[in-house]
C-alpha positions as a Python dict, from the first residue, in 0.01 Angstrom:
ca = {
    (1, 'H'): (0, 0, 0),
    (2, 'Y'): (101, -198, 311),
    (3, 'P'): (-143, -449, 472),
    (4, 'L'): (-241, -383, 831),
    (5, 'R'): (-39, -623, 1045),
    (6, 'R'): (-119, -507, 1396),
    (7, 'Q'): (-251, -789, 1614),
    (8, 'R'): (-573, -720, 1793),
    (9, 'Q'): (-811, -883, 2036),
    (10, 'M'): (-1164, -828, 2154),
    (11, 'C'): (-1327, -764, 2493),
    (12, 'I'): (-1676, -874, 2592),
    (13, 'R'): (-1853, -568, 2740),
    (14, 'D'): (-2099, -771, 2947),
    (15, 'R'): (-2291, -476, 3083),
    (16, 'N'): (-2601, -287, 2976),
    (17, 'W'): (-2560, -2, 2734),
    (18, 'T'): (-2692, 303, 2912),
    (19, 'K'): (-2696, 682, 2891),
    (20, 'R'): (-2445, 681, 3173),
    (21, 'W'): (-2074, 593, 3174),
    (22, 'D'): (-2029, 456, 3523),
    (23, 'G'): (-2095, 86, 3449),
    (24, 'G'): (-2425, 97, 3637),
    (25, 'N'): (-2772, -7, 3523),
    (26, 'N'): (-2948, 326, 3509),
    (27, 'E'): (-3113, 478, 3199),
    (28, 'I'): (-3076, 155, 2997),
    (29, 'L'): (-3064, 186, 2616),
    (30, 'L'): (-2981, -179, 2535),
    (31, 'E'): (-3010, -453, 2794),
    (32, 'I'): (-2743, -726, 2784),
    (33, 'D'): (-2884, -1062, 2892),
    (34, 'I'): (-2626, -1342, 2880),
    (35, 'K'): (-2806, -1675, 2838),
    (36, 'L'): (-2670, -2013, 2742),
    (37, 'D'): (-2906, -2048, 2445),
    (38, 'K'): (-2742, -1738, 2291),
    (39, 'C'): (-2386, -1869, 2329),
    (40, 'I'): (-2368, -2042, 1994),
    (41, 'E'): (-2491, -1729, 1814),
    (42, 'H'): (-2233, -1527, 2008),
    (43, 'F'): (-1960, -1772, 1918),
    (44, 'K'): (-2042, -1756, 1549),
    (45, 'Y'): (-1971, -1385, 1568),
    (46, 'L'): (-1644, -1431, 1758),
    (47, 'I'): (-1496, -1713, 1547),
    (48, 'K'): (-1476, -1493, 1238),
    (49, 'Y'): (-1229, -1278, 1427),
    (50, 'F'): (-1053, -1562, 1613),
    (51, 'K'): (-958, -1710, 1272),
    (52, 'H'): (-816, -1390, 1135),
    (53, 'K'): (-438, -1390, 1104),
    (54, 'N'): (-411, -1061, 1297),
    (55, 'Y'): (-614, -1176, 1595),
    (56, 'Y'): (-383, -1213, 1896),
    (57, 'K'): (-331, -1569, 2020),
    (58, 'I'): (-109, -1734, 2280),
    (59, 'D'): (-22, -2104, 2215),
    (60, 'N'): (-304, -2130, 1962),
    (61, 'K'): (-553, -1979, 2207),
    (62, 'P'): (-736, -1661, 2107),
    (63, 'C'): (-719, -1395, 2379),
    (64, 'L'): (-1054, -1256, 2495),
    (65, 'G'): (-1103, -983, 2755),
    (66, 'I'): (-1415, -971, 2972),
    (67, 'Y'): (-1532, -651, 3134),
    (68, 'R'): (-1696, -814, 3437),
    (69, 'P'): (-1631, -1190, 3425),
    (70, 'E'): (-1805, -1265, 3756),
    (71, 'E'): (-2136, -1179, 3586),
    (72, 'I'): (-2104, -1457, 3319),
    (73, 'P'): (-2218, -1808, 3422),
    (74, 'Q'): (-1953, -2081, 3407),
    (75, 'N'): (-2155, -2298, 3172),
    (76, 'Y'): (-2152, -2011, 2922),
    (77, 'I'): (-1769, -1991, 2956),
    (78, 'D'): (-1730, -2366, 2920),
    (79, 'L'): (-1940, -2374, 2602),
    (80, 'L'): (-1740, -2083, 2447),
    (81, 'N'): (-1420, -2270, 2527),
    (82, 'K'): (-1551, -2602, 2387),
    (83, 'L'): (-1671, -2441, 2063),
    (84, 'T'): (-1333, -2280, 2019),
    (85, 'I'): (-1154, -2611, 2064),
    (86, 'D'): (-1396, -2775, 1820),
    (87, 'N'): (-1281, -2519, 1563),
    (88, 'G'): (-915, -2610, 1580),
    (89, 'F'): (-784, -2397, 1865),
    (90, 'N'): (-649, -2506, 2202),
    (91, 'G'): (-912, -2302, 2394),
    (92, 'I'): (-942, -1938, 2493),
    (93, 'I'): (-713, -1719, 2703),
    (94, 'F'): (-953, -1512, 2919),
    (95, 'M'): (-850, -1181, 3063),
    (96, 'K'): (-1038, -1015, 3349),
    (97, 'T'): (-1069, -638, 3345),
    (98, 'L'): (-973, -496, 3687),
    (99, 'N'): (-1241, -231, 3703),
    (100, 'N'): (-1435, 5, 3931),
    (101, 'N'): (-1674, -114, 4196),
    (102, 'I'): (-2046, -76, 4127),
    (103, 'E'): (-2337, -112, 4360),
    (104, 'N'): (-2565, -417, 4335),
    (105, 'Q'): (-2325, -612, 4109),
    (106, 'I'): (-2468, -960, 4049),
    (107, 'I'): (-2205, -1232, 4109),
    (108, 'L'): (-2286, -1543, 3906),
    (109, 'N'): (-1940, -1694, 3881),
    (110, 'K'): (-1678, -1739, 4153),
    (111, 'T'): (-1452, -1988, 3975),
    (112, 'K'): (-1186, -1728, 3863),
    (113, 'F'): (-1162, -1897, 3525),
    (114, 'W'): (-951, -1620, 3371),
    (115, 'D'): (-576, -1645, 3303),
    (116, 'F'): (-482, -1274, 3318),
    (117, 'E'): (-591, -972, 3513),
    (118, 'L'): (-576, -644, 3329),
    (119, 'E'): (-555, -308, 3508),
    (120, 'Y'): (-803, -62, 3358),
    (121, 'P'): (-724, 283, 3498),
    (122, 'P'): (-853, 524, 3614),
    (123, 'N'): (-1150, 293, 3695),
    (124, 'Y'): (-928, 40, 3875),
    (125, 'S'): (-686, 286, 4035),
    (126, 'G'): (-988, 475, 4169),
    (127, 'T'): (-1066, 169, 4382),
    (128, 'L'): (-718, 187, 4538),
    (129, 'I'): (-732, 550, 4652),
    (130, 'D'): (-976, 835, 4696),
    (131, 'A'): (-779, 1108, 4516),
    (132, 'R'): (-1053, 1370, 4504),
    (133, 'I'): (-939, 1734, 4516),
    (134, 'N'): (-1139, 2006, 4685),
    (135, 'N'): (-1235, 2248, 4410),
    (136, 'S'): (-1190, 2541, 4642),
    (137, 'N'): (-820, 2463, 4667),
    (138, 'F'): (-742, 2611, 4323),
    (139, 'N'): (-880, 2845, 4063),
    (140, 'F'): (-1177, 2674, 3909),
    (141, 'N'): (-1437, 2866, 3715),
    (142, 'C'): (-1722, 2614, 3709),
    (143, 'K'): (-1898, 2584, 4045),
    (144, 'S'): (-2109, 2279, 3969),
    (145, 'D'): (-2108, 2004, 4227),
    (146, 'N'): (-2123, 1755, 3937),
    (147, 'I'): (-1759, 1815, 3843),
    (148, 'I'): (-1523, 1602, 4050),
    (149, 'N'): (-1148, 1656, 4030),
    (150, 'Y'): (-876, 1402, 4113),
    (151, 'D'): (-501, 1411, 4156),
    (152, 'I'): (-358, 1191, 3876),
    (153, 'E'): (-22, 1152, 4052),
    (154, 'S'): (-197, 979, 4338),
    (155, 'H'): (-340, 727, 4087),
    (156, 'Y'): (7, 674, 3937),
    (157, 'K'): (161, 611, 4280),
    (158, 'K'): (-94, 339, 4350),
    (159, 'L'): (-58, 180, 4005),
    (160, 'I'): (319, 134, 4038),
    (161, 'N'): (272, -42, 4369),
    (162, 'T'): (7, -301, 4277),
    (163, 'K'): (103, -663, 4334),
    (164, 'Q'): (58, -966, 4118),
    (165, 'N'): (-149, -1241, 4284),
    (166, 'D'): (-220, -1594, 4158),
    (167, 'K'): (-314, -1460, 3812),
    (168, 'K'): (-76, -1307, 3557),
    (169, 'L'): (-94, -928, 3582),
    (170, 'I'): (-116, -688, 3288),
    (171, 'R'): (-15, -350, 3433),
    (172, 'G'): (-197, -42, 3308),
    (173, 'I'): (-182, 335, 3288),
    (174, 'M'): (-376, 631, 3149),
    (175, 'P'): (-206, 942, 3007),
    (176, 'C'): (-482, 1178, 3118),
    (177, 'W'): (-857, 1186, 3191),
    (178, 'D'): (-1137, 1442, 3149),
    (179, 'N'): (-1483, 1309, 3063),
    (180, 'L'): (-1656, 1646, 3092),
    (181, 'P'): (-1749, 1626, 2719),
    (182, 'R'): (-1978, 1338, 2806),
    (183, 'H'): (-2147, 1547, 3081),
    (184, 'H'): (-2136, 1889, 2930),
    (185, 'K'): (-2490, 1976, 3049),
    (186, 'L'): (-2371, 1915, 3406),
    (187, 'K'): (-2673, 1703, 3490),
    (188, 'S'): (-2454, 1404, 3578),
    (189, 'K'): (-2111, 1375, 3740),
    (190, 'S'): (-1798, 1429, 3537),
    (191, 'H'): (-1447, 1321, 3651),
    (192, 'I'): (-1126, 1509, 3571),
    (193, 'Q'): (-770, 1403, 3651),
    (194, 'I'): (-573, 1711, 3745),
    (195, 'G'): (-196, 1745, 3692),
    (196, 'S'): (-150, 1517, 3392),
    (197, 'N'): (157, 1584, 3178),
    (198, 'S'): (386, 1382, 2958),
    (199, 'L'): (685, 1406, 3194),
    (200, 'I'): (523, 1234, 3491),
    (201, 'F'): (368, 996, 3239),
    (202, 'Y'): (720, 908, 3115),
    (203, 'Y'): (858, 839, 3464),
    (204, 'T'): (553, 633, 3562),
    (205, 'L'): (597, 429, 3241),
    (206, 'L'): (959, 363, 3338),
    (207, 'R'): (849, 236, 3676),
    (208, 'Q'): (578, 16, 3524),
    (209, 'F'): (821, -126, 3267),
    (210, 'Y'): (1072, -195, 3547),
    (211, 'N'): (798, -381, 3742),
    (212, 'I'): (703, -584, 3435),
    (213, 'K'): (1063, -685, 3373),
    (214, 'K'): (1105, -786, 3738),
    (215, 'E'): (781, -989, 3725),
    (216, 'K'): (882, -1144, 3389),
    (217, 'G'): (564, -1004, 3238),
    (218, 'E'): (504, -959, 2870),
    (219, 'Y'): (215, -717, 2832),
    (220, 'F'): (117, -362, 2916),
    (221, 'F'): (-220, -182, 2882),
    (222, 'I'): (-272, 185, 2802),
    (223, 'N'): (-613, 351, 2831),
    (224, 'S'): (-606, 479, 2565),
    (225, 'L'): (-481, 588, 2222),
    (226, 'N'): (-785, 797, 2119),
    (227, 'E'): (-1074, 806, 2364),
    (228, 'W'): (-1161, 1168, 2286),
    (229, 'G'): (-1497, 1154, 2468),
    (230, 'E'): (-1306, 1107, 2788),
    (231, 'Q'): (-994, 1308, 2688),
    (232, 'C'): (-791, 997, 2757),
    (233, 'V'): (-559, 1014, 2460),
    (234, 'M'): (-201, 961, 2346),
    (235, 'E'): (-271, 1090, 1996),
    (236, 'P'): (-134, 1433, 1903),
    (237, 'S'): (-346, 1730, 2004),
    (238, 'I'): (-321, 2110, 1994),
    (239, 'Q'): (-268, 2118, 2370),
    (240, 'N'): (-16, 1838, 2412),
    (241, 'E'): (121, 1807, 2057),
    (242, 'Y'): (313, 1478, 2029),
    (243, 'S'): (440, 1479, 2386),
    (244, 'Y'): (260, 1165, 2512),
    (245, 'L'): (363, 962, 2209),
    (246, 'E'): (723, 1087, 2247),
    (247, 'A'): (717, 999, 2619),
    (248, 'F'): (602, 645, 2539),
    (249, 'K'): (864, 610, 2267),
    (250, 'M'): (1139, 732, 2502),
    (251, 'A'): (1027, 498, 2782),
    (252, 'K'): (1029, 199, 2542),
    (253, 'K'): (1383, 287, 2430),
    (254, 'T'): (1521, 348, 2779),
    (255, 'D'): (1768, 81, 2892),
    (256, 'L'): (1621, -18, 3228),
    (257, 'D'): (1952, -187, 3334),
    (258, 'K'): (2111, 163, 3336),
    (259, 'V'): (1829, 331, 3528),
    (260, 'D'): (1857, 409, 3900),
    (261, 'I'): (1501, 316, 3987),
    (262, 'S'): (1526, 481, 4328),
    (263, 'L'): (1569, 819, 4156),
    (264, 'V'): (1263, 742, 3940),
    (265, 'D'): (1068, 669, 4259),
    (266, 'K'): (1184, 993, 4419),
    (267, 'F'): (1064, 1194, 4119),
    (268, 'I'): (725, 1018, 4113),
    (269, 'N'): (680, 1066, 4487),
    (270, 'Y'): (821, 1424, 4497),
}
């Protein structure tokens, strides 16, 4: 028996829980209402994890992602930070999720209090390009207008060219995407990334790792290991076997100093 030693962190999903998966506020199952008088109760839940030896920390600061940080009032953030300091830490490292755009988003906080910005594809990359494919351009059996197809390589090309601004950037990637299982009755829109394969995934990883090294970055985000409901997975499957895990392993082992990055770019943009 070996103890689990992987370091983990949490992310505040400050959005309503709904029957939909677009981040909107339709068909609400559980409403999320962030109020200052609930902050202490919220912190009591978080601190149990912050104190765990496997919770990820930087300079004695627990890392905490936030799905939509502009929707959380600054006094709530300040109190969370203060309570954390009162419990022996140096504060909290906040990470903003770079996400999709939603209509009628309520902006409560413009202070940009976060330290890192984390790319969350394909939600984020979908804001950089409209990569929709006309279904009539290829053989496609289902004629529903609620199935929308995208070119995954167009998403990859945008992700490798994003720029770091005044916040530290955590670059991201997704191996594949097909959330039709969540919309199998075809009463709501599903989104499918066409053209995903472990080879283009490998080359895009190389380019992302090269960017991170050039930027002196430390972190990388993959969406995800096992999100089966959205077919966004690196885990082995009948269809892909171990190919995505092997691609990631190979990219991590590749000596970037010996890579002609211009050839990598030519392959990605072929």
